[in-house]
Coordinates of N, CA and C in Angstrom, one line a residue:
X1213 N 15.0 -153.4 50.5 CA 16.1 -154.2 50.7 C 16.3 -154.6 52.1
X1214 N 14.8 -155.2 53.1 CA 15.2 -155.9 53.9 C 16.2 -157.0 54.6
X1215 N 16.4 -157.8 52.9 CA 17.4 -159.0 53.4 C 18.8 -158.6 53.2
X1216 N 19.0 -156.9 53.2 CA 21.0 -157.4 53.9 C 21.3 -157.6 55.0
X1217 N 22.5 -157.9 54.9 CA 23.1 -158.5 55.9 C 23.5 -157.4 57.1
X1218 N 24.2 -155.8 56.0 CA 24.6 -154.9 56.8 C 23.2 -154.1 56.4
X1219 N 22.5 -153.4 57.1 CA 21.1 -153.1 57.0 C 21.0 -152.1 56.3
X1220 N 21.9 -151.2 57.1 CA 22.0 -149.6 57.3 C 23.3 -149.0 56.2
X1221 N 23.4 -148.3 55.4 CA 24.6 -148.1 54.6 C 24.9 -146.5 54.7
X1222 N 23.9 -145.8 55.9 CA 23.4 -144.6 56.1 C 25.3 -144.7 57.2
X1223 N 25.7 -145.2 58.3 CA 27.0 -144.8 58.9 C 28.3 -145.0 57.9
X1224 N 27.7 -145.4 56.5 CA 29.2 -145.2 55.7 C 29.3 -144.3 54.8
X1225 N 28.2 -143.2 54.9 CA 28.7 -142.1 54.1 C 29.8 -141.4 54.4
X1226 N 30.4 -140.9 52.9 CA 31.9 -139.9 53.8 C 31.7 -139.6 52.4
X1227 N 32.4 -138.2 52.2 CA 33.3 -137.0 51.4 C 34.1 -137.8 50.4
X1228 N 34.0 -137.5 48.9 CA 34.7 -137.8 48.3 C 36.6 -137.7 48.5
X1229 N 36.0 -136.5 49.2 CA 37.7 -136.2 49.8 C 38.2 -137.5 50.9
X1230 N 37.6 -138.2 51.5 CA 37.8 -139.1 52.4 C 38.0 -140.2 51.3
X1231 N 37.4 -140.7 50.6 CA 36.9 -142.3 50.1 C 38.4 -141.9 49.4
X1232 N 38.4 -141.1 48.5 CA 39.7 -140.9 47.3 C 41.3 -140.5 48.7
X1233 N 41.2 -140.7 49.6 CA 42.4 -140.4 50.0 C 43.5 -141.4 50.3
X1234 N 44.6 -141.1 50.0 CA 46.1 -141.6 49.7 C 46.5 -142.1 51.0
X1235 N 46.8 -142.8 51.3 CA 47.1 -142.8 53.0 C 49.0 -142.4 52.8
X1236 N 49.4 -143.5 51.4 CA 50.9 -143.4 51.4 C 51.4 -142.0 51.0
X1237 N 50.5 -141.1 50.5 CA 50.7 -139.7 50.3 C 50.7 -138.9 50.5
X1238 N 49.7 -138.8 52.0 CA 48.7 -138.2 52.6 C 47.7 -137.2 51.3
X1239 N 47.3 -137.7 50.3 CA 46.7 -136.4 49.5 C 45.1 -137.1 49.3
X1240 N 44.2 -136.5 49.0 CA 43.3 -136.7 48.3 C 43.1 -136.7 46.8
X1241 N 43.0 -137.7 46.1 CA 42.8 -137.5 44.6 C 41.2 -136.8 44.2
X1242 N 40.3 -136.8 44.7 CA 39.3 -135.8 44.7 C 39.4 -135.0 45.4
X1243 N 39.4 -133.8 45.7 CA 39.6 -132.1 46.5 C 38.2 -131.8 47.0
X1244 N 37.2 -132.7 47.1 CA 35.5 -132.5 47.5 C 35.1 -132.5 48.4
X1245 N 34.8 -131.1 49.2 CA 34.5 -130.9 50.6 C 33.1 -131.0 50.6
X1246 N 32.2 -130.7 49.2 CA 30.6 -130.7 49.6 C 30.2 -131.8 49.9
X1247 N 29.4 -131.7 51.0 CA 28.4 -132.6 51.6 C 27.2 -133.3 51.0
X1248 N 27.2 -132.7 50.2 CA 25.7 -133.3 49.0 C 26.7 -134.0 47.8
X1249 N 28.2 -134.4 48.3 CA 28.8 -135.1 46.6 C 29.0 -136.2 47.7
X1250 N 28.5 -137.0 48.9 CA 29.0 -138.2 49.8 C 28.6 -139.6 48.9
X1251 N 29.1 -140.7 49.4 CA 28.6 -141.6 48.9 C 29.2 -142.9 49.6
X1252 N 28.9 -144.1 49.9 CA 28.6 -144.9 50.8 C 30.8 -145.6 50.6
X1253 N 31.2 -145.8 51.9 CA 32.8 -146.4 52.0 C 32.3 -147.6 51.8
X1254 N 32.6 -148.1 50.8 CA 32.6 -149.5 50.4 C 33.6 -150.3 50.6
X1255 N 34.8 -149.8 51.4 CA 35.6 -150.5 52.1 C 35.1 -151.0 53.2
X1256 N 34.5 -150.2 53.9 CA 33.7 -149.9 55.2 C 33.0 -151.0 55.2
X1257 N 32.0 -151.3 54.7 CA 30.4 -152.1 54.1 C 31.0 -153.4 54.1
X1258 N 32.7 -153.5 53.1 CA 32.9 -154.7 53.1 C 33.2 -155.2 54.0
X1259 N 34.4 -154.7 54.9 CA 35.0 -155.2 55.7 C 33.9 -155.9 56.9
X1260 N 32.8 -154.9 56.8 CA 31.6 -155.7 58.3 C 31.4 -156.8 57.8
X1261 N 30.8 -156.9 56.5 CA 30.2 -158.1 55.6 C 31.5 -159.1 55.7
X1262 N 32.6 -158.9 55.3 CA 33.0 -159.9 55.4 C 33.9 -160.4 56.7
X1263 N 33.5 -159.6 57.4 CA 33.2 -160.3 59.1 C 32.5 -160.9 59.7
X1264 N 31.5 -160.9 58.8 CA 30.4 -161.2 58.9 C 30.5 -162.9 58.6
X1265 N 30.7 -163.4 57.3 CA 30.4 -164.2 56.8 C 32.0 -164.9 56.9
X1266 N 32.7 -164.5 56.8 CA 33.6 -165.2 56.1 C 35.2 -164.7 57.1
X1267 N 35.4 -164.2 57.8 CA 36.3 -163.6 58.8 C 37.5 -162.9 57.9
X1268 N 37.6 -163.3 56.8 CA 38.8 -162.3 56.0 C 38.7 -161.9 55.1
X1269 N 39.1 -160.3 55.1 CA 38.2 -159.3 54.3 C 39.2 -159.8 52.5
X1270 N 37.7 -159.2 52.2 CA 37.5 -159.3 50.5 C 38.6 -157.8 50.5
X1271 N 38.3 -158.0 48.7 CA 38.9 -156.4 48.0 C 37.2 -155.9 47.8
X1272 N 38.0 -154.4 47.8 CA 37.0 -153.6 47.3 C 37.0 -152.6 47.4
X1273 N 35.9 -152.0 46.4 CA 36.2 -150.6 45.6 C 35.9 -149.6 46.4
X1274 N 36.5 -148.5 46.5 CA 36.2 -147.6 47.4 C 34.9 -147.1 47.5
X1275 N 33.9 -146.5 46.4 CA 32.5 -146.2 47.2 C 31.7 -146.8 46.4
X1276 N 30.7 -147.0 46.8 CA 29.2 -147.2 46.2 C 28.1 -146.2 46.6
X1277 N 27.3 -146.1 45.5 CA 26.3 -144.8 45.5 C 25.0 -145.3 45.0
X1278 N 24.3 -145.2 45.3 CA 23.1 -145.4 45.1 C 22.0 -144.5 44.2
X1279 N 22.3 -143.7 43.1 CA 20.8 -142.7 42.7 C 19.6 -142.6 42.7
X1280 N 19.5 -144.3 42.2 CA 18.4 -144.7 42.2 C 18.1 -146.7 42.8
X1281 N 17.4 -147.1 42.5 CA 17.4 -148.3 42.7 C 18.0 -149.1 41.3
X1282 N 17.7 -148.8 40.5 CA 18.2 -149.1 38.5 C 19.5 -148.3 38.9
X1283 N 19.8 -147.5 39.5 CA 21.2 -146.8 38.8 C 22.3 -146.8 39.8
X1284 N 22.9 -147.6 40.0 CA 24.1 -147.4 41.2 C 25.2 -147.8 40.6
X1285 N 26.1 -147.3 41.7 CA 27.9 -146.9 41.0 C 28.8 -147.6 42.3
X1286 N 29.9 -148.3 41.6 CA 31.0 -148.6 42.2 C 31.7 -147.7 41.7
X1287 N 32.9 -147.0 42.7 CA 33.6 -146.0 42.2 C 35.3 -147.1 42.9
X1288 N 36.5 -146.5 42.5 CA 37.6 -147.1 42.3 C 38.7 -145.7 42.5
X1289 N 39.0 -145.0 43.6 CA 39.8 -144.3 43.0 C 41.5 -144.9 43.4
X1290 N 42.2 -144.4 42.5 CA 44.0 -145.1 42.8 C 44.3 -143.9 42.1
X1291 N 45.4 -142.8 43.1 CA 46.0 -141.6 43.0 C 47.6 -142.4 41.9
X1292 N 47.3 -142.5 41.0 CA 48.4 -143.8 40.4 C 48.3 -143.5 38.7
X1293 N 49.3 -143.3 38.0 CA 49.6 -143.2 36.5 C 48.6 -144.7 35.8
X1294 N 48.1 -144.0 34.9 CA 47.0 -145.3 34.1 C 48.3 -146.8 34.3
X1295 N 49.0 -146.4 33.8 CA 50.3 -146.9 33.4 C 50.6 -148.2 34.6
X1296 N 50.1 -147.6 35.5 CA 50.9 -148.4 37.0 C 49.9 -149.0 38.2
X1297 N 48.8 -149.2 36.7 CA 47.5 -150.0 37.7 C 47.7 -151.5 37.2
X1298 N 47.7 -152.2 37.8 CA 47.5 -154.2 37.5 C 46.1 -154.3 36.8
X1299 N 45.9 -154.4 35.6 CA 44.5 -154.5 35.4 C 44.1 -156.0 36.4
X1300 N 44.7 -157.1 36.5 CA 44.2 -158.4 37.4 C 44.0 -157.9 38.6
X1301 N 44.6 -157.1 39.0 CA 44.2 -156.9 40.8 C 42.7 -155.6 40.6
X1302 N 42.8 -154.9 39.1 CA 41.7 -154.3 38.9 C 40.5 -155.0 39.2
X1303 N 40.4 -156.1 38.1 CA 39.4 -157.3 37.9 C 38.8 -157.7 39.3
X1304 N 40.1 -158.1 40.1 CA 39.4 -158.8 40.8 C 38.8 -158.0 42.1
X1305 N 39.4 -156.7 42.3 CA 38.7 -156.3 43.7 C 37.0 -155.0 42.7
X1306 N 37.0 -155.5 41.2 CA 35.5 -155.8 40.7 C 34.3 -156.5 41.2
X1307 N 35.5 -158.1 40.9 CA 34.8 -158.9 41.3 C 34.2 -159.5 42.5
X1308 N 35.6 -158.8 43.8 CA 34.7 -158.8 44.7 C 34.0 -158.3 45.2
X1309 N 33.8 -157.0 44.7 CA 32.9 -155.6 44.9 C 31.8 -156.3 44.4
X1310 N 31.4 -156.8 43.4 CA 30.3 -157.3 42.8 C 29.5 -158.4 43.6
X1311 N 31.0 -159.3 44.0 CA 30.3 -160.4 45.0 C 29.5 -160.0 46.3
X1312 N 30.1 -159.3 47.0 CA 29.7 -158.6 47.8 C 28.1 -157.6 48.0
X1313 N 28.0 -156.9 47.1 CA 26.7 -156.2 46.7 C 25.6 -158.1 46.2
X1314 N 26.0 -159.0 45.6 CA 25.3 -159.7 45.3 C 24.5 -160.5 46.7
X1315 N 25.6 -160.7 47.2 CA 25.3 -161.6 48.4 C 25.0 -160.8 49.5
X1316 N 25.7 -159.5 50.0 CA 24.9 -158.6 50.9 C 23.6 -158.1 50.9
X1317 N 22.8 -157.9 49.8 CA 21.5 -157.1 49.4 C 21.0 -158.4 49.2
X1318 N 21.5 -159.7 48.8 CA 20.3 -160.8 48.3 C 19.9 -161.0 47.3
X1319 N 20.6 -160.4 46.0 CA 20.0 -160.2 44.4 C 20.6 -161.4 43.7
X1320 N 20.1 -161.3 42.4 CA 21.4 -161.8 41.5 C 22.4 -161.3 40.8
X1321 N 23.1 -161.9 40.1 CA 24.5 -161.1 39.7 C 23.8 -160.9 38.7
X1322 N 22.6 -161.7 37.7 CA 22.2 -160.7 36.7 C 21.4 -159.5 37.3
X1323 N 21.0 -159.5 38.0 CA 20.1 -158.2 39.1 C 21.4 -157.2 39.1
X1324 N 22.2 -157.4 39.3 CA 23.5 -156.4 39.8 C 24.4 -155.5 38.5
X1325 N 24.5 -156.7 37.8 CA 24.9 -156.2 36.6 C 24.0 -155.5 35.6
X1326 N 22.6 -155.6 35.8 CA 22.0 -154.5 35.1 C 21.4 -153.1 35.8
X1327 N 22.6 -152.7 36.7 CA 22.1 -151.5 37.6 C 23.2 -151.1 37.9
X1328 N 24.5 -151.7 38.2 CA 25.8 -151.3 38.4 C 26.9 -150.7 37.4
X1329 N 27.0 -149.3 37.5 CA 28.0 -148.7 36.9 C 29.4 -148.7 37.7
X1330 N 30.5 -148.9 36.7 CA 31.9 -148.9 37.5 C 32.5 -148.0 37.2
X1331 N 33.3 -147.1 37.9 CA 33.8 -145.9 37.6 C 35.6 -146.3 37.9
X1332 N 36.4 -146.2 37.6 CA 37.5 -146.4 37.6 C 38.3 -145.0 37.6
X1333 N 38.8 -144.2 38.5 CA 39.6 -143.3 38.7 C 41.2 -143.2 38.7
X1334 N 41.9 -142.5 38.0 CA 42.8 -142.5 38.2 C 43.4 -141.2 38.0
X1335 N 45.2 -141.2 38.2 CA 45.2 -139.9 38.1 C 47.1 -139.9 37.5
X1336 N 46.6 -139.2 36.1 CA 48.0 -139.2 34.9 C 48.7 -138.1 35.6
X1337 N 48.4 -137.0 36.5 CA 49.1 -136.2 36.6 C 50.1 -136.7 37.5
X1338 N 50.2 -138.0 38.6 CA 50.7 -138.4 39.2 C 52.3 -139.3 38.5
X1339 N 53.4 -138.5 38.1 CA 54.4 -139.3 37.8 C 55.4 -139.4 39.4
X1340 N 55.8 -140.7 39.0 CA 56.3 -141.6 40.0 C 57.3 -142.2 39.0
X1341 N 58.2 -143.7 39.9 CA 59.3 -144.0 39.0 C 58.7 -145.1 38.3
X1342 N 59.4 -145.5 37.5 CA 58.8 -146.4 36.0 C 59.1 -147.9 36.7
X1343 N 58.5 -149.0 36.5 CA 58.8 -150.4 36.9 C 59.1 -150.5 35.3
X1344 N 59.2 -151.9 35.1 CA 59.0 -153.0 33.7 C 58.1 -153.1 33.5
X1345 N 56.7 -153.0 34.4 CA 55.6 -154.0 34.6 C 54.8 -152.5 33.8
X1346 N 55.3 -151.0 34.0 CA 54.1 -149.8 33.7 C 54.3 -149.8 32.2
X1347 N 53.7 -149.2 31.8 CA 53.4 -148.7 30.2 C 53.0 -147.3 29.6
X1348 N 53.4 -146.7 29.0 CA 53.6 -145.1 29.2 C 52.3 -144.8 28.5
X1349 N 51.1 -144.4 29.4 CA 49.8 -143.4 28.6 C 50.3 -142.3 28.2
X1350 N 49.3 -142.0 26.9 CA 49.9 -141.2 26.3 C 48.8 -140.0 26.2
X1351 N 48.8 -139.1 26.7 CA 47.6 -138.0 26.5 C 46.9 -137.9 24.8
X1352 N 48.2 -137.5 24.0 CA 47.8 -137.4 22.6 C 46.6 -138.9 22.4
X1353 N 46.5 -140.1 22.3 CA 46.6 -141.3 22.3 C 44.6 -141.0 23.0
X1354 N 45.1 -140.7 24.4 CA 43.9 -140.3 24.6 C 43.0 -139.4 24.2
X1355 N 43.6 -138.3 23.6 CA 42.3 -137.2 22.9 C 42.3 -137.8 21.5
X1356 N 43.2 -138.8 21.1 CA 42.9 -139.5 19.7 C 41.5 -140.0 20.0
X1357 N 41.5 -141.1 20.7 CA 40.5 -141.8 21.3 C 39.3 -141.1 21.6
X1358 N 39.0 -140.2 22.7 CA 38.2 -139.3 22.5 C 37.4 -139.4 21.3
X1359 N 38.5 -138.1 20.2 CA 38.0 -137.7 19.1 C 36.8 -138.7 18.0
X1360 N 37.7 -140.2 18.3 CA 37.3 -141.3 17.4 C 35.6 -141.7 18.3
X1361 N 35.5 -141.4 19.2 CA 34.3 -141.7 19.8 C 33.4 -140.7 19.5
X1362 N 33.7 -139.4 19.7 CA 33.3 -138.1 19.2 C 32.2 -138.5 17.7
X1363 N 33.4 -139.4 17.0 CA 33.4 -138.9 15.2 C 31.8 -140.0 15.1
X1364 N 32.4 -140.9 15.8 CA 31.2 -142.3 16.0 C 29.9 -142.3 16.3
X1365 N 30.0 -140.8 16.9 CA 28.2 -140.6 17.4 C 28.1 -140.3 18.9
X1366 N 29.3 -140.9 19.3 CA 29.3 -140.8 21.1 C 29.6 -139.4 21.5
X1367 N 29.0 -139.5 22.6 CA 28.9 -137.9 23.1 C 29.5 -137.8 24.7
X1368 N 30.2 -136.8 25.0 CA 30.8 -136.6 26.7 C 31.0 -137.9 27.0
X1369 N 31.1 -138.6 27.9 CA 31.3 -139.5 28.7 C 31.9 -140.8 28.0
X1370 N 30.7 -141.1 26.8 CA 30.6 -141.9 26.2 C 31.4 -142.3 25.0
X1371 N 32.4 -140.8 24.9 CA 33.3 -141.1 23.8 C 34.3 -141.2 24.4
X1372 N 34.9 -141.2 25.6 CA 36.0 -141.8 26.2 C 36.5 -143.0 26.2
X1373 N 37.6 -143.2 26.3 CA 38.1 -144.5 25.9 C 37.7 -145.6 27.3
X1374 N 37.5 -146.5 27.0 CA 37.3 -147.7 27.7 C 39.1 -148.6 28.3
X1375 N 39.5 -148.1 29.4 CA 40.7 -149.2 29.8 C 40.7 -150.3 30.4
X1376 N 42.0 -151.0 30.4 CA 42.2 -152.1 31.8 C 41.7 -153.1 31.1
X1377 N 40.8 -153.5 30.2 CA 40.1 -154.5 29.5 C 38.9 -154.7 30.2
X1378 N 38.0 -154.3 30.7 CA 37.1 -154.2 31.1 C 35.5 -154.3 30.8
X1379 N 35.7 -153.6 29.4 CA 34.3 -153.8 28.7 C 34.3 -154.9 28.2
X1380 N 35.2 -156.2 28.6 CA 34.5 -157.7 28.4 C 33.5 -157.8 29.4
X1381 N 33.6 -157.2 30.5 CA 33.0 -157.5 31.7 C 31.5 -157.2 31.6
X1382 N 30.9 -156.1 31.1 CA 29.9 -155.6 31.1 C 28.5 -156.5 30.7
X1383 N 27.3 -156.5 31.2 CA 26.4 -157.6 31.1 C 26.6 -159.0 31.8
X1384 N 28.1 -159.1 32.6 CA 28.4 -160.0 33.0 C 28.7 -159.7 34.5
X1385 N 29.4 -158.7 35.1 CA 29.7 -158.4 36.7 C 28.7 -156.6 36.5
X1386 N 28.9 -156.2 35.2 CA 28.0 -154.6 35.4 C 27.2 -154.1 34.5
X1387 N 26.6 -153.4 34.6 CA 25.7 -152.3 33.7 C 26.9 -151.9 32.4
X1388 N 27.6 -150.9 33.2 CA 28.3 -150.1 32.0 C 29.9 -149.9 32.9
X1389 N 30.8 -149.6 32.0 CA 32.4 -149.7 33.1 C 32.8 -147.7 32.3
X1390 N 33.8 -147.0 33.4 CA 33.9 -146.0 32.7 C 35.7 -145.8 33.7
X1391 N 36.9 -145.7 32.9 CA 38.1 -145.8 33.3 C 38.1 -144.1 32.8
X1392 N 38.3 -143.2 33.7 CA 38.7 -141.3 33.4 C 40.1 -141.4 34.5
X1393 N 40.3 -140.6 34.0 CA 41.7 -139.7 34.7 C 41.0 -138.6 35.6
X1394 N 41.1 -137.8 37.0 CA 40.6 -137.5 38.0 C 40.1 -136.3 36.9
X1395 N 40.6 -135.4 36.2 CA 39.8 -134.7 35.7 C 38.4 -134.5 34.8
X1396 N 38.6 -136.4 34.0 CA 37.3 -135.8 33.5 C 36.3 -136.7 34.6
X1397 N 36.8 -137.1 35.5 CA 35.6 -137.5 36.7 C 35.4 -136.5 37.4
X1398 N 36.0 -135.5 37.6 CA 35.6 -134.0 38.1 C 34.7 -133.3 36.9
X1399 N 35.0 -133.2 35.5 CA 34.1 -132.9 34.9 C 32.9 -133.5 34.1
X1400 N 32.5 -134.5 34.4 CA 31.7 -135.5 34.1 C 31.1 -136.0 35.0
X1401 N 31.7 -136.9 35.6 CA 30.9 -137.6 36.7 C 30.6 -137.2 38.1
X1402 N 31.2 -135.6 38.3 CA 30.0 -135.3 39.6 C 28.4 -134.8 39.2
X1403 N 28.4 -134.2 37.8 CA 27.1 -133.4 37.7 C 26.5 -135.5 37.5
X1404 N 26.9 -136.0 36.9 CA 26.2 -137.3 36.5 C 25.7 -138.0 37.7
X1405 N 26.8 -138.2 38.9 CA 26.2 -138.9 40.3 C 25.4 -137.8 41.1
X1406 N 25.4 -136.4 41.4 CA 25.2 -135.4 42.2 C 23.3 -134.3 41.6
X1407 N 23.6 -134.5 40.4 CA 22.2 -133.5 39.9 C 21.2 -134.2 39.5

């Protein structure tokens, strides 16, 4: 990957504890002090890049991870009730996480989309006050959901429910999209990015 723009993605490693942290809460929504769970500040990456090119920074997702060259991950964490995420401002700091990796590395968006996983983090345990705009997740609702993926053939990860409306996107901005609540991204998706 000669032709990016930002060369080196080796000064934006940091701690999951860093990338998932709250500034308005001071908290971390991941608690991950190990040094072997890092993965690249994709705020970081963008903001050079789009200093680079364009002088006013894009959106975008908190990390990017690399496992392999076929297998890399946009991660998204918001310490925030499913309920009280904008799926449009979701979409779009996607989309410019997507634009970004397209045009920094030099690929195409079909190149990108069949190698990029989205991980979408949130966290239900976080209640806060209700707008008009939230919509009440429902735990039961979600182990419904589960279960029905479970019954389907799908297994761990893959029986989880899909949010935000997102799985239009897939084949088109990514690989595959995965919306968990911080727990089952502590139980699933560190052995998945990490072993």
């Amino acid at each position: 990957m000669n032709d990016r723009l930002i060369k080196d993605y080796r000064p934006y490693l940091a701690k999951l504890s860093e990338l998932s942290y709250d500034r308005e809460h001071k908290v971390s929504l991941i608690e991950d002090e190990d040094m072997s769970h890092r993965m690249f500040n994709f705020d970081g990456i963008s903001d050079k890049f789009s200093k680079k090119i364009r002088g006013e920074k894009n959106m975008s997702c908190d990390g990017y991870y690399e496992k392999t060259s076929q297998d890399t991950y946009l991660v998204e964490f918001k310490n925030q009730e499913e309920g009280k995420i904008d799926k449009k401002w979701l979409k779009n700091k996607i989309y410019d996480s997507i634009a970004t990796v397209v045009m920094n590395e030099n690929v195409t968006r079909t190149d990108v989309a069949g190698r990029v996983t989205v991980i979408i983090v949130y966290n239900d345990a976080n209640h806060g006050e209700k707008t008009d705009s939230d919509y009440s997740t429902s735990e039961a609702f979600n182990r419904f959901s589960e279960k029905l993926g479970e019954l389907s053939g799908r297994k761990d990860v893959d029986s989880l429910p899909k949010k935000f409306d997102l799985e239009r996107y897939k084949g088109i901005l990514f690989k595959d999209v995965y919306t968990v609540d911080r727990r089952n991204f502590e139980k699933y998706f560190l052995k998945i990015l990490f072993e």
